[in-house]
Amino acid sequence: MDILIIGSGGREHAFAIGFNESKSVSNIHVAPGNIGTSKIAQNHDIDISKPELILELATKLSIDLVVIGPEVPLVDGIADHLMKSEIPCFGPISRWANLEGSKKYAKKIMKKLNIPTANFVELSKISTSYDILNIFNPPWVIKRDVLAGGKGVTVTDSKKTAISSINYAIESDGRVLVEEFLEGEEASILVIMDESDYVCLPPSQDHKRLKDGDTGPNTGGMGAYAPAPVVTPSILRRVEEQIVQPIHAYLKNQEFPYRGCLYIGIMIDNDGAPRVVEFNVRFGDPETQVTVPLISSDLGELFFSAATGNLSESNVDFHNYSSATVVLASNNYPLKPITGDVISGNDVIIEEGEIKAFIHYAGTSVNNNGEYISSGGRVLSATGIAPTLKEAVEAAYQIVNNIQLKDSHYRSDIGFRALQR
Ligand code: AMP
Ligand code: GLY
């Protein structure tokens, strides 16, 4: 089959690599794609915020499966458009994309299904003081009820910052959620689902804070690894019983069921109890870069089966390896990244026995001289795959340590929670 991937990040490069290794896939197209995808697929420079342009491209290319990377086209209803045109789409219709698009909607569904999550209140009236800040203990968690590209959540110990974040959100969006702070360790559970079945992929852990030791501001994600040992088999069973099965049972019985990946961000407390921090309606970035390489079965066949409601007929197998990815970010990320600088030292790959490491490209372009240059906040990530996590992390660092990009930065402790266990 011919596949069209929508998006331009490291996640989409990881999909393209996975499809390139799939027997079921003949041609790979990516819109708009990046320098990494251009090496193994055909890029198409279209405006993916316009569903009609995606539909037009998919039709023109006689695409058999469209795979949506980022959340915005899903919330905007790309899957609904494709469904009307009978083009299989990996990614849910806009109604279910609201599980990510609106935190309030996600909370409503969790409450209805008795899924464990933090208590919250909704506020919609501007004030100079809010009673809830005296009821919930600090740190306070303030969540905007809109897609905010990873910048919609404030976690703060300062009452002043909490009040100004609440006011800002109410002024911008008309409402805001204030949530109880959950203690514990976070993990990402990516679940492929349709009406026939669900499959939990190996649990992973992102590193959302900019700096080592989980300090500094929140980012889109500075690195990840899988499988994450914090999610023990018994915790994964609890996640399935208390979270995955109830939401899957609900979504599969709808007229238009969920088809795609549901990303469940969980917090695991000291007793091993999981609670939902967030739902995303897509694969995570950079979680994809460490998850897709662990899938040993045909990725094209897996995604196609979920997009057409036949997941139960698909056999999914995994490699018995660990993986780690280290994100190289440009100067001033996550504020306003400074881009346009030349990248060098990015031509190394590792293939030593069972240890492999290579680059997933994201915000990288090529200039008129054919040199690689930075063009986004997260420029690329170096990914290692190996029999042990330690080897995977070391291989990823061997690649990223070799790269030169002016004033770029990366975390030096990816995987530390697992390696310290
Ligand atoms: P979200 O966009 O909902 O994933 O939130 C971004 C990050 O804020 C999460 O990855 C957590 O690290 C943190 N966060 C969100 N909600 C909570 C909560 N209720 N308790 C503790 N941390 C949270
Ligand atoms: N890595 C976090 C996300 O994709 O939302």
XYZ file of C-alpha atoms and ligand atoms in Angstrom:
449
model
C 0.000 0.000 0.000
C 0.915 3.661 -0.321
C 0.985 5.663 2.891
C 0.758 9.397 3.543
C 2.186 10.619 6.861
C 1.135 14.060 8.106
C 3.678 16.026 10.158
C 7.294 17.136 10.168
C 8.930 16.080 13.427
C 11.110 13.310 14.777
C 7.938 11.313 15.355
C 7.090 11.385 11.649
C 10.671 10.450 10.709
C 10.338 7.443 13.048
C 7.058 6.447 11.351
C 8.705 6.736 7.916
C 11.593 4.501 9.006
C 9.109 1.971 10.398
C 7.083 1.956 7.170
C 10.268 1.729 5.116
C 10.959 -1.561 6.909
C 7.380 -2.821 6.381
C 6.749 -5.419 3.677
C 3.173 -4.155 3.365
C 4.258 -0.667 2.278
C 5.259 0.272 -1.284
C 5.498 4.075 -1.307
C 5.787 6.531 1.559
C 4.678 10.152 1.231
C 5.026 12.778 3.948
C 3.430 16.209 4.217
C 5.277 18.393 4.837
C 8.026 16.062 6.174
C 11.604 17.002 6.973
C 15.134 16.316 5.777
C 15.076 12.876 7.417
C 11.877 11.757 5.718
C 13.089 13.142 2.352
C 15.765 10.403 2.261
C 13.286 7.515 2.381
C 9.993 9.043 1.297
C 8.588 11.742 -0.924
C 7.897 15.031 0.863
C 5.001 17.278 -0.155
C 5.098 20.885 0.942
C 1.444 21.581 1.696
C -0.243 23.542 4.485
C -1.434 20.757 6.806
C -3.679 23.159 8.724
C -6.032 22.928 5.722
C -7.878 19.565 5.763
C -8.990 20.028 2.142
C -5.345 20.145 1.010
C -4.550 16.881 2.840
C -7.610 15.268 1.301
C -6.693 16.542 -2.159
C -3.140 15.166 -1.843
C -4.337 11.783 -0.547
C -6.795 11.517 -3.418
C -4.299 12.604 -6.065
C -1.758 10.020 -4.856
C -4.379 7.241 -4.437
C -3.235 6.818 -0.844
C -4.331 3.648 0.978
C -3.668 4.908 4.508
C -3.168 8.365 6.015
C -1.289 8.508 9.330
C -1.705 11.709 11.325
C 1.254 12.661 13.531
C 0.299 15.886 15.356
C -2.859 16.733 17.294
C -3.963 19.928 15.552
C -5.219 18.333 12.292
C -7.066 15.710 14.361
C -8.799 18.314 16.523
C -9.616 20.192 13.297
C -11.367 17.094 11.936
C -9.019 15.632 9.312
C -10.121 12.085 10.220
C -13.770 13.074 9.727
C -12.965 14.408 6.238
C -11.009 11.279 5.290
C -13.760 9.014 6.637
C -16.332 10.750 4.414
C -14.043 10.085 1.438
C -13.531 6.467 2.571
C -9.764 6.851 2.923
C -8.477 4.879 5.941
C -7.020 7.189 8.583
C -4.843 6.307 11.575
C -6.011 8.928 14.070
C -9.413 9.600 15.681
C -12.310 11.763 14.525
C -12.555 15.255 16.027
C -15.058 14.217 18.697
C -12.454 11.891 20.267
C -9.583 14.254 19.491
C -11.272 16.455 22.074
C -9.830 14.117 24.701
C -6.634 16.054 24.026
C -8.163 19.304 22.737
C -10.179 19.943 25.891
C -8.929 18.979 29.339
C -12.462 19.566 30.645
C -13.910 17.064 28.178
C -11.220 14.520 29.117
C -12.031 14.998 32.816
C -15.752 14.573 32.134
C -15.177 11.239 30.379
C -12.781 10.042 33.101
C -15.317 10.907 35.781
C -18.093 9.112 33.918
C -15.923 5.985 33.546
C -14.466 6.123 37.068
C -10.921 6.408 35.728
C -8.439 7.537 38.412
C -7.193 11.114 37.873
C -6.528 14.273 39.863
C -9.457 16.168 41.422
C -10.122 19.509 39.791
C -12.336 22.574 39.738
C -13.299 24.716 36.794
C -13.110 28.494 37.200
C -14.574 31.070 34.858
C -14.861 34.277 36.892
C -11.868 36.581 37.200
C -10.928 37.361 40.792
C -7.968 38.637 42.794
C -8.042 35.573 45.043
C -9.369 32.080 44.505
C -10.660 29.915 47.376
C -9.456 26.769 45.666
C -5.853 27.827 46.254
C -6.575 27.513 49.983
C -8.251 24.136 49.564
C -5.657 22.452 47.308
C -2.133 22.379 48.704
C 0.749 23.794 46.669
C 2.192 23.240 44.173
C -0.848 24.322 42.212
C -1.581 22.925 38.773
C -3.332 25.324 36.397
C -4.513 23.897 33.050
C -5.838 25.807 30.091
C -8.755 24.134 28.322
C -7.363 24.591 24.807
C -4.605 23.081 22.682
C -1.556 25.038 23.741
C 1.289 23.090 22.147
C 2.585 21.787 25.480
C 2.456 25.252 27.088
C -1.007 25.041 28.597
C -0.050 23.805 32.057
C 1.489 25.815 34.900
C 2.759 24.011 37.966
C 3.776 26.515 40.633
C 4.439 26.993 44.346
C 3.809 30.713 44.058
C 0.274 31.876 44.787
C 0.929 35.030 42.793
C 1.929 33.027 39.699
C -1.057 30.709 40.210
C -3.459 33.672 40.328
C -1.950 35.350 37.282
C -2.014 32.054 35.319
C -5.665 31.538 36.251
C -6.553 35.103 35.246
C -4.659 34.831 31.985
C -6.416 31.579 31.061
C -9.883 32.887 31.915
C -9.248 36.049 29.902
C -7.992 34.057 26.902
C -10.285 31.021 26.963
C -13.224 31.913 29.229
C -12.363 29.168 31.728
C -9.538 27.239 33.360
C -9.041 24.067 35.397
C -7.192 24.010 38.708
C -6.046 20.533 39.509
C -4.793 18.680 42.550
C -1.026 18.059 42.325
C -0.152 14.397 41.820
C 3.039 13.091 43.433
C 5.011 10.312 41.799
C 6.797 9.271 38.653
C 5.346 9.875 35.189
C 5.201 7.429 32.302
C 3.652 7.343 28.847
C 1.442 4.445 27.811
C 0.762 4.432 24.077
C -2.238 2.301 23.192
C -3.210 1.478 19.623
C -6.945 0.918 19.497
C -9.992 0.440 17.358
C -13.408 -1.102 18.004
C -12.063 -4.654 17.763
C -9.124 -4.549 20.175
C -6.385 -2.557 21.858
C -2.612 -3.083 22.068
C -0.404 -1.431 24.708
C 3.022 -0.602 23.298
C 6.090 -0.832 25.569
C 5.733 1.867 28.281
C 8.099 4.795 27.890
C 9.226 7.810 29.860
C 9.639 11.310 28.491
C 11.844 14.039 30.035
C 9.657 17.131 29.821
C 11.859 19.568 31.732
C 14.605 21.393 29.892
C 17.452 20.624 32.266
C 19.137 17.709 33.977
C 17.502 16.298 37.081
C 14.046 17.338 35.792
C 14.601 21.041 36.440
C 13.950 24.131 34.317
C 10.871 24.944 32.232
C 8.580 22.415 30.561
C 9.342 21.562 26.927
C 7.815 19.345 24.258
C 10.161 16.614 25.540
C 13.963 16.479 25.748
C 14.438 12.727 25.491
C 12.795 9.407 26.186
C 13.455 5.745 26.695
C 11.555 2.478 26.585
C 10.601 0.146 28.096
C 10.302 2.186 31.326
C 10.853 -0.160 34.292
C 8.776 2.098 36.574
C 5.798 0.498 34.831
C 6.228 -2.987 36.247
C 4.061 -5.801 34.859
C 1.748 -5.463 37.854
C 1.429 -1.675 37.389
C 0.745 -2.202 33.689
C -2.040 -4.610 34.654
C -3.537 -1.934 36.903
C -3.263 0.605 34.083
C -5.064 -1.773 31.756
C -7.815 -2.663 34.234
C -8.440 0.798 35.658
C -7.736 3.020 32.647
C -7.308 1.296 29.274
C -10.185 -1.192 29.479
C -12.842 1.302 30.639
C -11.914 3.927 28.030
C -11.610 1.295 25.289
C -14.984 -0.232 26.242
C -16.537 3.222 25.994
C -14.904 4.251 22.715
C -15.437 0.969 20.895
C -19.166 1.041 21.418
C -19.680 4.386 19.702
C -21.164 4.838 16.248
C -17.779 6.076 15.030
C -15.218 4.357 17.257
C -11.748 5.558 18.125
C -9.146 4.403 15.592
C -5.539 5.343 16.216
C -3.215 5.759 19.168
C -4.389 6.928 22.577
C -1.448 8.274 24.577
C -2.119 8.000 28.274
C 0.152 10.118 30.461
C 0.119 8.583 33.925
C 1.502 9.431 37.348
C 2.452 6.420 39.462
C 2.469 7.028 43.200
C 4.601 5.292 45.846
C 2.064 2.499 46.183
C 2.141 1.821 42.448
C -1.298 3.343 41.871
C -1.590 4.930 38.396
C -3.601 8.081 37.746
C -4.157 9.853 34.450
C -2.338 13.159 33.988
C -3.464 13.626 30.413
C -4.804 11.963 27.301
C -3.245 12.692 23.922
C -4.857 11.378 20.774
C -1.662 10.593 18.876
C 1.800 9.173 19.345
C 4.122 11.213 21.591
C 7.206 13.028 20.424
C 9.898 11.923 21.403
C 8.225 8.721 22.729
C 7.642 7.509 19.143
C 11.358 7.530 18.415
C 11.902 4.958 21.184
C 8.685 2.974 20.733
C 8.373 2.350 16.991
C 11.862 0.750 16.742
C 10.776 -1.797 19.377
C 7.864 -3.028 17.243
C 9.099 -6.057 15.307
C 5.916 -6.715 13.353
C 4.957 -4.907 10.154
C 4.153 -1.302 11.159
C 2.166 -0.564 8.001
C -0.045 -3.587 8.530
C -0.544 -2.710 12.217
C -1.606 0.899 11.519
C -3.790 -0.125 8.574
C -5.594 -2.742 10.656
C -6.363 -0.175 13.404
C -7.473 2.398 10.809
C -9.944 -0.089 9.325
C -11.279 -1.647 12.539
C -9.399 -4.954 12.179
C -6.795 -4.652 14.922
C -7.903 -7.940 16.524
C -6.677 -9.753 13.415
C -3.210 -8.222 13.625
C -0.345 -9.930 15.471
C 1.893 -7.468 17.257
C 5.375 -8.488 18.368
C 8.179 -6.562 20.011
C 11.959 -6.750 20.021
C 13.543 -7.655 23.311
C 15.630 -4.452 23.256
C 15.784 -1.115 25.034
C 15.863 2.234 23.320
C 16.758 5.795 24.247
C 16.617 9.095 22.399
C 18.361 12.367 23.279
C 16.918 15.582 21.829
C 19.303 18.251 20.566
C 17.592 21.631 20.928
C 18.538 24.953 19.415
C 19.723 27.977 21.334
C 16.930 29.608 23.395
C 14.494 26.662 23.101
C 11.768 26.413 24.484
C 11.339 30.208 24.287
C 11.974 31.633 20.824
C 14.504 29.231 19.301
C 17.357 30.728 17.302
C 17.652 28.809 14.036
C 19.558 28.874 10.740
C 22.910 27.633 12.107
C 24.940 24.956 10.370
C 24.957 21.428 11.822
C 27.969 19.170 11.444
C 29.126 15.816 12.786
C 25.694 14.366 12.078
C 26.944 11.778 9.603
C 27.787 9.074 12.140
C 25.697 5.965 12.660
C 26.487 3.043 14.933
C 26.025 -0.579 13.985
C 28.043 -2.755 16.335
C 26.561 -6.216 16.711
C 23.180 -5.760 18.353
C 23.777 -2.071 19.164
C 22.453 0.517 16.732
C 22.253 4.286 16.881
C 21.153 6.881 14.359
C 19.442 10.246 14.033
C 15.753 11.082 13.924
C 15.504 14.491 12.255
C 13.001 17.147 13.307
C 13.695 20.911 12.935
C 16.502 20.457 10.395
C 16.662 21.849 6.839
C 19.274 22.186 4.135
C 20.668 25.528 2.945
C 21.681 26.510 -0.600
C 25.166 25.062 -0.054
C 23.681 21.673 0.786
C 24.608 22.038 4.470
C 22.261 20.860 7.214
C 20.926 23.789 9.267
C 18.686 24.117 12.308
C 15.131 25.194 11.491
C 13.174 24.496 14.671
C 13.359 24.259 18.452
C 13.918 20.532 18.659
C 16.431 20.021 15.862
C 16.958 16.264 15.942
C 17.251 13.404 18.335
C 19.916 10.731 18.556
C 18.404 7.307 19.153
C 20.107 4.169 20.428
C 18.680 0.639 20.324
C 20.469 -2.111 22.247
C 20.019 -5.207 24.410
C 20.232 -3.058 27.584
C 19.094 0.478 28.367
C 22.611 1.423 29.471
C 23.992 0.459 26.055
C 21.141 2.239 24.253
C 21.749 5.449 26.222
C 25.508 5.279 25.644
C 25.046 4.747 21.913
C 22.635 7.700 21.669
C 25.123 9.941 23.506
C 27.950 8.785 21.272
C 25.979 10.181 18.316
C 24.795 13.419 19.925
C 28.173 14.217 21.525
C 29.662 14.253 18.043
C 27.262 16.873 16.660
C 28.216 20.531 16.415
C 25.515 23.191 16.333
C 26.216 26.644 17.743
C 24.801 27.146 21.264
C 22.643 24.041 21.005
C 21.955 22.017 24.123
C 20.758 18.640 25.284
C 20.198 16.878 28.566
C 23.010 14.665 29.765
C 20.873 12.432 32.004
C 18.300 10.778 29.725
C 17.189 7.523 31.329
C 18.503 8.431 34.790
C 15.454 7.220 36.706
C 15.679 3.772 35.146
C 19.474 3.558 35.325
C 19.412 4.473 39.044
C 16.885 1.795 39.967
P -0.073 17.975 30.484
O -0.026 18.965 29.357
O -1.418 17.751 31.076
O 0.673 16.736 30.161
O 0.852 18.600 31.618
C 2.206 18.877 31.394
C 3.022 18.370 32.550
O 2.602 19.030 33.750
C 2.824 16.887 32.845
O 3.646 16.096 32.036
C 3.217 16.827 34.304
O 4.626 16.795 34.450
C 2.703 18.126 34.844
N 1.359 17.932 35.415
C 0.175 18.056 34.796
N -0.837 17.788 35.633
C -0.292 17.461 36.808
C -0.820 17.087 38.087
N -2.130 17.019 38.322
N 0.057 16.811 39.072
C 1.404 16.902 38.862
N 1.952 17.263 37.705
C 1.131 17.544 36.679
N 6.228 14.031 24.626
C 5.004 14.587 25.010
C 4.002 14.683 23.965
O 4.179 14.205 22.859
O 2.960 15.263 24.224
